[in-house]
Amino acid sequence: MKTNIYNKVLAGVFSFLLPLSSFLFMTSCEGGDLFSIDSPDWISSKADSIAAEKAKNQGGEDEIEGLQEDVYTVGATDYSTGWWAAFSKYYQIPEGGKWIVQFNLNINPNAPNTYKNFALIICNDADRGSNKEYGAIRYDFQPSGNSEWGDYIDRSLATSTLEFATDTDSGVDQLGGKVTLTIDRTGGGLIVTMTNGKVTKTYTQTSPLVNLNDDQSNTTIRAFLVPEGSYIDFIGSTIEPIGGFTSKEDKLPLSMTLNGVPKKVLQGTDLLEAFANVTATVEFEQAVSKTVSATDLTFQAVPDMYSLGQKTLVAVYNKSYKGESCDPVIATANFEIVDKMYTSLGATDNSTGWWGAHSEKIKVNPGETFVSTFTNYTNGGGNWNNFVVCLTNEDGTFEYGILRADNWGWGTGWEGGELASKCTPSGGQADWAAWLAAMDGAKVTVYVTNNGNGTCDVRCVMLGNDGVTYYQDYIGLNTVTDPNNFYFHFTVDACHLEFDNVLGAEDNSTGWWGAHSEKIQVPAGQTYTTRFKNYTNGGGNWNNFVVCLTNGDGTFEYGILRADNWGWGTGWEGGELASKCTPSGGQADWGAWLSAMDDALVTVSVTNNGNGTADVRCVMLGNDGVTYYQDYIGLNTVTDANDFWFHFTVDSCHLVFE
């Protein structure tokens, strides 16, 4: 590169000097040597200064010795790629070696967060999924944020010419453009440089890297890039990646998989509207892939989009890597046309008569409270035309209590007065007519408690369509003959129930922390249980339900616990939670588990032990028929046992509660 610039400078200088030199040579004395052509120190110096200025002003525009074509795209070009959803190839850097890569970083012009760029991941020399990470270095720089992380990354060694105070600062657009990324191990340590000519971030570690390879004779590390809310167009690399270089010649599609296909589509929904958020990952020649949006696909529903039942979505993509028309590739996925989106009990016109429909029985263990939520719809004919809670044993031979929503019921001993005299029903709304009118569309939460001593409690909280919250309590029903065989279910009478409590968008597009359920307080010494269907986009193990343990106002996060055996919260970073709780689960095949979690039936039980500790037990019946377990036992960071709550959040998944 220096030689090329030197020659250009020299040619330019001589083109200027030739006319002048002719004149000077004519008038000069014999032997007058105006320039020393053999050693043009001043020209060499000028060439060096021009090269340095060019590199400073244009960043990655200068030529890089040894850079070879490696042309492919990582991330969806509509900026929809979430964190850890797309990866570059693997590049191996030996001890004493250097890797330089160039790429165009495309920043969403509407990006709201500074972290919507890319991160460099450095790991040991093992395949993704079994590797051990040194850590990650993201292009943005926020000293108080999370722009670098990992057990072997010292954040104090990172600097940048552009600093952000928070992740909502403006200026993320300055990170876009042609980026030159260098990993330099020639000095024995690790020096990382990221620059686009405007913003330069460096990480300088002079100490040698710890060898994380199982084979200690292998000192090679691997590196790859991960975009988030952006996409990367690779240009070239000085090291050949695993799988080889990709030329810039056009490439034909070989296969395709669909992402984000909804499980259910409401009858009457237009084809394009129903699948507007679907994307496809297209595999091209030379091991290149990219994610395309629904606008690049042609859809067809087989046999149709109109009748109820199971359907097949057929998607067609007929473009080359560069967007030229070519022979198509096809992918399919299953979905269902439904007339209502949620599980319901009873006919939607409220025509189902007394005892005409029953929900599934749910077991409540001794010492446990089960929480159910639904919307109640009534024909308004009478107070009794609303939901009914049925307390029985498993086979229904004992009806411990049949409890209506309007403060009346019966069951074992009721006619003889035993149940009526020994339980304490409450509610007794001041205006039953107003209550009945408010129950059409009321949001209802029912708590069923098995006290474990032969008694049970039922509490109903009803948020009416008038904005008023009504209560219905049956406390101390004492006819439970076997606490280990205690179940409940619902029935109807000229009403219907919609189990429509959904958390997260049904296309799984809701990102991390993007939706939260209502908080549920767990009293000291109690266990509260809830059940839901879990649906995931399948991108990663973390794209499933998350249990959040907090105090009432959320100022203390006792534990944020994922479905895949990981979490954090008060004390976690310091190791306290990690060392003193006993998470379990550790599924034998996490890939099989992740696949099974789409449409999995999940039961989560949260226990407040009353002594500053809490337990969380998750039972997950996968779509493969296998039951998986996930326990967090003895979380010991509960500062106030009388102010302990839990709720759920999502990450590219959605939950449908029962």
XYZ file of C-alpha atoms in Angstrom:
658
model
C 0.000 0.000 0.000
C 2.844 2.382 0.875
C 4.561 1.604 -2.449
C 1.388 2.391 -4.407
C 0.973 5.760 -2.686
C 4.688 6.524 -3.096
C 4.487 5.863 -6.839
C 1.394 8.050 -7.183
C 3.016 10.882 -5.274
C 6.241 10.532 -7.250
C 4.402 10.586 -10.567
C 2.506 13.680 -9.525
C 5.647 15.455 -8.386
C 7.512 14.705 -11.628
C 4.555 15.783 -13.762
C 4.858 19.147 -12.036
C 8.674 19.283 -12.102
C 9.410 18.235 -15.676
C 8.761 21.604 -17.326
C 10.471 23.407 -14.498
C 13.430 21.031 -14.495
C 14.095 21.601 -18.181
C 14.410 25.288 -17.507
C 16.537 24.770 -14.444
C 18.831 22.266 -16.068
C 19.495 24.716 -18.850
C 20.519 27.465 -16.487
C 22.223 25.468 -13.801
C 25.914 25.024 -13.492
C 27.445 21.785 -14.601
C 27.139 19.223 -11.900
C 24.380 21.147 -10.165
C 22.248 18.310 -8.758
C 18.863 19.769 -7.844
C 17.297 16.484 -6.546
C 18.645 13.187 -5.319
C 16.483 10.684 -7.202
C 18.096 7.663 -5.568
C 17.078 8.782 -2.071
C 13.998 11.022 -2.190
C 13.587 11.303 1.576
C 11.237 14.265 1.420
C 8.963 12.494 -1.115
C 8.905 9.318 0.974
C 8.041 11.385 4.019
C 5.284 13.130 2.082
C 3.870 9.785 0.919
C 3.807 8.509 4.483
C 1.953 11.612 5.665
C -0.592 11.306 2.866
C -1.177 7.635 3.713
C -1.618 8.443 7.388
C -4.045 11.259 6.622
C -6.013 9.066 4.285
C -6.323 6.313 6.892
C -7.386 8.852 9.519
C -10.007 10.542 7.391
C -11.432 7.534 5.591
C -11.211 4.775 8.196
C -11.600 1.453 6.403
C -11.317 2.915 2.890
C -7.613 2.179 2.542
C -6.441 -1.141 1.165
C -5.680 -3.908 3.662
C -2.888 -6.298 2.900
C -4.128 -9.868 2.698
C -7.842 -8.938 2.697
C -9.815 -11.486 0.673
C -13.388 -11.403 -0.537
C -15.904 -12.668 1.994
C -19.237 -11.276 0.862
C -22.399 -12.183 2.769
C -25.059 -10.601 4.987
C -25.820 -11.248 8.653
C -29.200 -10.111 10.025
C -32.532 -9.199 8.497
C -32.387 -6.214 6.164
C -35.586 -4.818 7.701
C -33.677 -4.384 11.007
C -35.892 -6.932 12.781
C -33.086 -9.207 14.004
C -33.123 -9.511 17.774
C -30.186 -10.244 20.046
C -28.499 -13.607 19.458
C -30.736 -14.364 16.469
C -28.122 -14.104 13.694
C -24.406 -14.943 13.613
C -21.501 -14.419 11.279
C -19.133 -17.203 10.301
C -16.456 -18.347 12.726
C -12.969 -16.885 12.332
C -9.996 -18.544 14.096
C -7.121 -16.347 15.340
C -3.982 -18.209 16.397
C -1.703 -17.080 19.186
C 0.575 -14.373 17.781
C -1.789 -13.784 14.856
C -3.935 -10.908 13.654
C -7.390 -10.849 12.081
C -8.760 -7.912 10.116
C -12.272 -7.879 8.706
C -14.222 -5.188 6.867
C -17.972 -4.868 6.595
C -20.739 -2.346 6.140
C -22.733 -1.867 9.335
C -26.316 -0.870 8.540
C -27.964 1.036 11.403
C -31.735 1.409 11.551
C -32.424 5.135 10.965
C -35.192 4.839 13.567
C -33.078 2.975 16.125
C -34.095 4.104 19.634
C -31.200 2.492 21.500
C -27.432 2.764 21.359
C -27.000 -1.020 21.547
C -28.682 -1.534 18.183
C -25.401 -2.197 16.389
C -23.142 -5.258 16.635
C -21.064 -7.164 19.164
C -17.819 -9.081 18.746
C -17.933 -12.430 20.573
C -14.595 -14.034 21.489
C -14.578 -17.673 22.582
C -12.411 -20.747 22.714
C -11.757 -22.908 19.667
C -14.955 -24.953 19.836
C -18.165 -25.058 17.834
C -21.000 -22.705 18.760
C -23.142 -24.213 21.493
C -20.245 -25.980 23.185
C -17.809 -23.078 23.280
C -16.649 -21.105 26.289
C -16.766 -17.341 25.939
C -14.041 -14.910 26.878
C -16.689 -12.245 26.476
C -18.284 -9.702 24.182
C -17.271 -6.221 23.033
C -20.015 -4.131 21.460
C -19.290 -1.189 19.152
C -21.126 1.391 21.280
C -19.424 2.559 24.469
C -21.391 3.222 27.636
C -19.191 2.983 30.763
C -22.193 2.598 33.068
C -24.005 0.212 30.728
C -23.444 -3.224 29.282
C -21.349 -2.470 26.177
C -18.681 -5.028 27.183
C -19.150 -8.148 29.262
C -17.716 -11.558 30.064
C -15.639 -13.241 32.748
C -12.409 -12.565 30.848
C -13.131 -9.052 29.565
C -11.942 -6.141 31.732
C -14.235 -3.225 30.913
C -11.717 -0.714 32.240
C -9.470 -1.556 29.266
C -12.045 -0.280 26.736
C -12.054 3.263 25.357
C -13.911 5.044 22.578
C -13.990 8.385 20.803
C -17.793 8.382 21.253
C -19.265 7.849 24.713
C -22.930 7.372 25.622
C -24.300 8.174 29.069
C -27.419 6.002 28.665
C -28.672 3.521 26.088
C -31.259 6.044 24.856
C -28.762 8.743 23.883
C -28.789 9.962 20.298
C -25.850 9.224 18.033
C -26.113 5.510 17.296
C -26.265 6.462 13.604
C -22.612 7.560 13.868
C -21.640 3.905 14.263
C -22.843 2.956 10.779
C -20.884 2.713 7.565
C -17.773 0.825 6.546
C -16.167 -0.660 9.648
C -12.696 -2.127 9.988
C -12.394 -4.563 12.901
C -9.011 -5.854 14.062
C -8.100 -8.496 16.626
C -4.362 -8.330 17.275
C -2.594 -11.069 19.274
C 0.905 -10.356 17.981
C 2.016 -8.702 21.241
C 0.985 -11.612 23.447
C -2.200 -9.995 24.731
C -5.428 -8.959 23.042
C -5.952 -5.670 21.218
C -9.319 -5.087 19.549
C -9.968 -2.060 17.360
C -13.282 -1.094 15.769
C -13.394 1.979 13.558
C -15.447 3.481 10.756
C -13.233 6.563 10.437
C -15.577 8.585 12.648
C -15.862 6.448 15.783
C -13.000 4.308 17.073
C -13.362 1.895 19.968
C -10.377 0.006 21.343
C -9.814 -2.732 23.883
C -6.194 -3.095 24.986
C -5.173 -6.037 27.139
C -1.433 -6.597 27.448
C -1.666 -9.723 29.605
C -1.958 -13.127 27.873
C -5.375 -14.712 27.461
C -6.317 -17.605 29.694
C -6.502 -20.748 27.562
C -10.116 -21.976 27.655
C -9.541 -24.825 25.200
C -9.881 -28.369 26.473
C -6.663 -29.144 24.613
C -4.187 -26.836 26.320
C -1.747 -27.219 23.422
C -4.275 -25.391 21.238
C -3.999 -21.639 21.859
C -6.322 -20.556 19.022
C -9.394 -18.460 19.759
C -12.532 -18.011 17.678
C -14.444 -14.836 16.960
C -17.796 -14.054 15.378
C -20.161 -11.098 15.085
C -23.741 -10.754 16.292
C -25.997 -7.889 15.130
C -29.004 -6.563 17.045
C -31.586 -4.358 15.327
C -29.064 -3.892 12.509
C -27.501 -5.949 9.756
C -23.964 -6.525 8.512
C -22.796 -6.730 4.887
C -19.409 -8.442 4.967
C -16.739 -7.287 2.524
C -13.587 -9.235 3.280
C -11.359 -10.932 5.829
C -7.645 -11.601 6.237
C -8.373 -15.020 7.771
C -10.378 -17.691 5.979
C -13.464 -18.533 8.056
C -14.688 -21.996 8.896
C -16.656 -23.013 5.819
C -14.514 -20.906 3.498
C -14.709 -17.496 1.879
C -17.797 -16.359 0.020
C -17.263 -14.673 -3.345
C -19.256 -11.641 -4.432
C -20.616 -13.550 -7.403
C -24.364 -14.041 -7.304
C -25.622 -17.135 -5.490
C -28.760 -19.240 -5.947
C -31.093 -20.199 -3.076
C -30.947 -23.831 -1.979
C -33.464 -24.104 0.874
C -35.605 -22.020 3.213
C -37.146 -22.195 6.689
C -40.005 -20.050 7.985
C -39.915 -18.068 11.237
C -42.732 -16.581 13.300
C -45.664 -18.416 11.718
C -48.648 -17.951 14.077
C -50.172 -21.129 15.454
C -53.713 -19.776 15.160
C -55.325 -17.332 12.744
C -58.751 -15.831 13.348
C -61.312 -16.805 10.731
C -61.818 -14.030 8.160
C -58.262 -12.660 8.476
C -56.667 -11.759 5.146
C -53.766 -13.970 4.032
C -51.213 -11.150 3.848
C -52.373 -9.638 7.136
C -52.155 -12.974 8.935
C -48.540 -13.581 7.896
C -47.209 -10.025 7.651
C -44.661 -10.666 10.420
C -43.374 -13.957 9.069
C -39.726 -14.040 7.996
C -37.717 -16.702 6.222
C -34.108 -17.788 6.545
C -32.830 -18.579 3.056
C -29.748 -20.759 2.540
C -27.768 -19.925 -0.609
C -24.802 -21.454 -2.358
C -21.396 -21.140 -0.676
C -22.936 -21.584 2.798
C -24.438 -18.087 2.749
C -27.768 -17.329 4.391
C -29.909 -14.289 5.029
C -33.270 -13.503 6.548
C -35.937 -12.013 4.297
C -39.248 -10.402 5.233
C -42.790 -11.365 4.253
C -42.749 -8.798 1.447
C -40.131 -10.933 -0.342
C -42.273 -14.076 -0.115
C -45.339 -15.383 -1.905
C -47.864 -17.136 0.358
C -50.642 -19.633 -0.221
C -52.884 -21.360 2.334
C -53.797 -24.974 1.594
C -56.609 -25.793 1.181
C -57.964 -22.294 1.985
C -58.052 -19.417 4.502
C -61.783 -19.519 5.141
C -62.919 -22.769 6.718
C -62.051 -23.746 10.285
C -59.352 -26.307 10.996
C -55.741 -27.207 10.335
C -54.052 -25.613 7.318
C -50.686 -25.590 5.582
C -48.896 -22.368 4.754
C -46.826 -22.593 1.570
C -44.186 -19.871 1.101
C -42.216 -19.321 -2.110
C -38.987 -17.337 -2.584
C -37.631 -16.873 -6.114
C -34.690 -14.492 -5.848
C -30.947 -14.976 -5.970
C -28.677 -13.542 -3.321
C -28.455 -10.301 -5.298
C -32.224 -10.204 -5.852
C -32.365 -11.500 -9.422
C -35.263 -13.753 -10.444
C -34.433 -17.460 -10.325
C -35.917 -20.894 -9.723
C -37.881 -20.819 -6.451
C -37.376 -22.549 -3.132
C -40.407 -23.559 -1.051
C -41.057 -23.924 2.696
C -44.179 -24.983 4.573
C -45.600 -24.628 8.082
C -48.817 -25.646 9.811
C -51.386 -23.311 11.359
C -55.042 -23.392 12.389
C -58.034 -21.261 11.405
C -60.172 -20.659 14.522
C -63.363 -18.726 15.181
C -62.008 -17.392 18.468
C -58.432 -16.986 19.556
C -58.638 -18.347 23.080
C -59.866 -21.376 24.949
C -63.498 -20.988 25.972
C -66.010 -22.873 28.071
C -69.626 -22.841 26.862
C -71.214 -21.598 23.658
C -70.355 -18.002 22.818
C -74.054 -17.111 22.531
C -74.521 -18.182 26.200
C -76.898 -20.956 25.163
C -75.119 -23.692 27.135
C -77.413 -24.699 29.999
C -76.638 -25.730 33.558
C -73.863 -28.332 33.843
C -73.631 -28.387 30.046
C -69.868 -27.812 29.828
C -66.962 -28.463 32.164
C -63.343 -27.400 32.099
C -60.480 -29.777 32.759
C -59.916 -30.719 36.403
C -56.833 -29.200 38.012
C -55.196 -30.734 41.068
C -54.336 -28.475 44.003
C -51.767 -29.961 46.346
C -51.850 -29.499 50.144
C -50.621 -26.037 51.078
C -51.036 -24.758 47.520
C -53.176 -22.003 45.963
C -54.021 -22.250 42.268
C -54.735 -19.005 40.404
C -57.006 -18.935 37.318
C -58.039 -15.968 35.181
C -60.794 -15.614 32.581
C -63.463 -13.304 31.199
C -67.054 -14.081 32.242
C -69.948 -13.485 29.827
C -73.616 -13.930 30.899
C -77.040 -13.844 29.303
C -78.091 -11.691 32.274
C -81.136 -13.804 33.066
C -80.285 -14.346 36.728
C -77.485 -14.011 39.248
C -76.752 -17.737 38.846
C -76.039 -17.335 35.108
C -72.312 -16.894 35.684
C -69.242 -19.029 36.366
C -69.375 -21.840 38.929
C -66.378 -23.316 40.808
C -66.550 -27.071 41.418
C -64.432 -28.637 44.205
C -64.178 -32.429 43.948
C -61.894 -35.409 44.208
C -60.295 -36.684 40.980
C -63.135 -38.964 39.852
C -65.870 -36.579 40.999
C -67.463 -38.947 43.511
C -67.118 -36.310 46.239
C -68.380 -32.806 45.565
C -66.752 -30.831 48.344
C -68.372 -27.670 47.091
C -70.265 -26.356 44.045
C -69.847 -22.604 44.452
C -71.697 -20.038 42.377
C -70.459 -16.521 41.690
C -73.417 -14.999 43.550
C -72.718 -16.166 47.098
C -74.493 -19.498 47.054
C -73.541 -23.150 46.651
C -73.840 -26.705 47.796
C -71.894 -29.937 48.162
C -71.082 -32.599 50.701
C -72.925 -31.605 53.895
C -74.461 -28.458 52.390
C -78.079 -29.601 52.586
C -77.559 -30.709 56.181
C -76.311 -27.281 57.091
C -72.748 -28.329 57.851
C -71.113 -26.511 54.958
C -73.415 -23.518 55.289
C -72.769 -23.135 58.996
C -69.056 -23.809 59.128
C -67.793 -21.928 56.077
C -67.876 -18.173 55.873
C -69.102 -17.056 52.452
C -68.860 -13.361 51.772
C -69.475 -11.015 48.865
C -73.127 -10.107 49.390
C -72.968 -7.279 46.861
C -74.967 -4.214 47.918
C -76.763 -4.047 44.554
C -77.132 -7.455 42.941
C -78.737 -6.020 39.796
C -75.729 -3.735 39.232
C -73.416 -6.680 39.913
C -75.239 -8.904 37.402
C -75.048 -6.248 34.692
C -71.338 -5.740 35.428
C -70.574 -9.473 35.105
C -71.029 -9.499 31.326
C -67.387 -9.146 30.249
C -66.035 -9.128 33.818
C -62.362 -10.029 34.294
C -62.277 -12.746 36.963
C -59.414 -14.173 39.026
C -60.186 -17.258 41.109
C -57.870 -18.440 43.895
C -58.428 -22.035 45.099
C -56.469 -23.009 48.237
C -56.023 -26.504 49.639
C -55.059 -25.853 53.259
C -53.898 -29.427 53.677
C -55.900 -29.995 56.882
C -59.248 -30.990 55.410
C -60.310 -27.416 54.670
C -60.108 -25.262 51.566
C -60.689 -21.629 50.558
C -62.018 -20.079 47.372
C -61.592 -16.380 46.650
C -63.038 -14.738 43.523
C -62.019 -11.246 42.425
C -64.319 -9.858 39.710
C -63.490 -6.633 37.867
C -66.836 -5.688 36.363
C -67.490 -3.886 33.091
C -68.451 -0.908 35.255
C -64.898 -0.605 36.594
C -65.919 -1.825 40.067
C -64.082 -4.737 41.699
C -66.371 -7.249 43.418
C -65.269 -10.029 45.795
C -66.646 -13.473 46.584
C -65.001 -15.520 49.354
C -65.704 -19.015 50.649
C -63.331 -19.500 53.569
C -62.787 -22.701 55.569
C -64.889 -25.224 53.647
C -64.234 -28.243 55.858
C -65.436 -31.259 53.917
C -62.212 -32.252 52.137
C -61.853 -35.888 53.137
C -58.516 -36.419 51.380
C -56.256 -33.346 50.971
C -54.042 -35.346 48.586
C -56.973 -35.904 46.235
C -58.346 -32.392 45.830
C -59.284 -30.932 42.417
C -61.310 -28.073 41.013
C -62.836 -27.132 37.684
C -65.388 -24.719 36.236
C -68.867 -25.173 34.822
C -71.424 -22.751 33.350
C -75.115 -21.934 33.353
C -76.326 -19.786 30.404
C -72.933 -18.088 30.319
C -69.512 -18.708 28.821
C -65.941 -18.182 29.956
C -63.048 -17.024 27.779
C -59.579 -17.923 29.047
C -58.141 -14.956 27.186
C -55.337 -13.730 29.423
C -52.486 -13.483 26.905
C -49.043 -12.041 27.607
C -47.035 -10.937 24.578
C -47.902 -10.646 20.897
C -49.164 -13.895 19.390
C -46.570 -13.752 16.609
C -43.867 -13.846 19.314
C -42.607 -10.425 18.260
C -42.627 -8.976 21.792
C -38.995 -8.515 22.796
C -37.307 -8.885 26.149
C -39.171 -7.200 29.028
C -41.747 -5.945 26.512
C -44.800 -7.224 28.406
C -45.557 -8.082 32.024
C -48.430 -9.899 33.695
C -50.183 -8.625 36.791
C -48.294 -9.163 40.044
C -49.576 -11.838 42.435
C -48.762 -11.597 46.130
C -47.731 -14.807 47.872
C -48.291 -14.675 51.667
C -45.634 -16.052 53.984
C -45.815 -19.830 54.237
C -47.954 -20.156 51.086
C -47.494 -21.608 47.597
C -49.276 -20.035 44.631
C -49.574 -21.892 41.312
C -50.636 -20.821 37.844
C -50.756 -22.562 34.474
C -50.394 -21.382 30.893
C -49.481 -22.390 27.371
C -45.994 -21.250 26.333
C -45.331 -20.345 22.694
C -41.821 -19.468 21.469
C -40.171 -18.237 18.290
C -37.549 -20.928 18.896
C -34.636 -18.553 18.455
C -32.889 -19.467 21.711
C -33.481 -21.262 25.003
C -34.188 -17.897 26.642
C -37.101 -17.191 24.272
C -39.610 -18.633 26.724
C -41.434 -17.576 29.889
C -39.585 -15.745 32.661
C -40.641 -15.690 36.336
C -40.005 -12.400 38.162
C -39.835 -12.363 41.981
C -40.093 -8.872 43.464
C -41.550 -6.826 46.255
C -44.839 -5.021 45.672
C -43.441 -1.918 43.975
C -40.734 -3.791 42.075
C -37.810 -1.980 43.702
C -36.288 -5.321 44.756
C -35.811 -8.024 42.137
C -35.290 -11.078 44.304
C -34.930 -13.233 41.217
C -35.490 -13.023 37.453
C -35.639 -16.694 36.536
C -35.651 -18.003 32.980
C -37.149 -21.295 31.853
C -33.737 -22.601 30.786
C -31.897 -22.819 34.093
C -30.516 -19.296 34.362
C -31.423 -16.062 36.078
C -30.304 -13.092 38.091
C -31.489 -10.675 40.767
C -30.442 -9.264 44.123
C -27.159 -10.939 45.000
C -26.828 -12.890 41.750
C -23.939 -10.896 40.341
C -22.061 -11.319 43.622
C -22.589 -15.067 43.482
C -24.897 -15.257 46.499
C -27.997 -16.386 44.637
C -26.000 -18.579 42.291
C -24.223 -20.401 45.098
C -27.016 -20.764 47.649
C -29.998 -21.665 45.490
C -30.230 -25.020 43.756
C -31.492 -24.633 40.205
C -32.247 -27.893 38.454
C -33.648 -29.038 35.148
C -30.479 -29.354 33.093
C -32.338 -31.074 30.268
C -30.364 -33.823 28.578
C -30.985 -32.318 25.135
C -31.587 -28.562 25.182
C -32.330 -28.546 21.463
C -35.164 -31.048 21.922
C -36.403 -29.096 24.948
C -36.514 -25.829 22.999
C -38.503 -27.428 20.182
C -40.891 -28.967 22.710
C -41.537 -25.615 24.427
C -43.648 -24.266 21.565
C -47.222 -24.995 22.739
C -45.950 -26.488 26.011
C -48.345 -26.625 28.967
C -46.494 -25.015 31.882
C -47.344 -25.073 35.584
C -45.378 -22.658 37.776
C -45.526 -22.841 41.580
C -44.020 -20.062 43.690
C -43.480 -20.647 47.414
C -42.820 -17.963 50.016
C -41.215 -19.978 52.806
C -41.663 -17.094 55.236
C -38.040 -17.182 56.385
C -36.435 -15.007 53.736
C -36.265 -17.787 51.165
C -38.447 -18.722 48.207
C -38.845 -21.707 45.871
C -39.961 -21.782 42.243
C -40.969 -25.043 40.589
C -41.802 -25.272 36.875
C -43.392 -28.331 35.267
C -43.396 -28.166 31.466
C -45.369 -30.697 29.399
C -43.772 -30.314 25.982
C -45.416 -30.769 22.607
C -43.386 -33.997 22.372
C -45.301 -35.514 25.289
C -42.271 -35.310 27.584
C -42.532 -33.580 30.978
C -39.585 -31.344 31.839
C -38.832 -29.863 35.263
C -37.143 -26.657 36.342
C -36.637 -25.915 40.059
C -35.069 -22.954 41.827
C -34.978 -23.962 45.495
C -33.903 -21.820 48.441
C -33.535 -18.397 46.830
C -32.428 -16.526 49.920
C -32.710 -12.841 49.040
C -36.297 -12.130 50.203
C -35.847 -9.176 52.540
C -39.520 -8.939 53.579
C -41.591 -12.128 53.641
C -44.765 -10.038 53.968
C -44.057 -8.171 50.736
C -43.320 -10.953 48.249
C -44.854 -10.998 44.757
C -44.325 -12.701 41.419
C -45.275 -12.060 37.824
C -44.220 -13.138 34.327
C -42.461 -11.472 31.440
C -41.575 -12.676 27.940
C -38.749 -12.630 25.415
C -39.838 -13.359 21.816
C -42.554 -15.659 23.122
C -46.131 -15.369 24.374
C -48.129 -17.001 27.153
C -51.824 -17.918 27.226
C -52.981 -18.336 30.837
C -55.642 -20.780 31.989
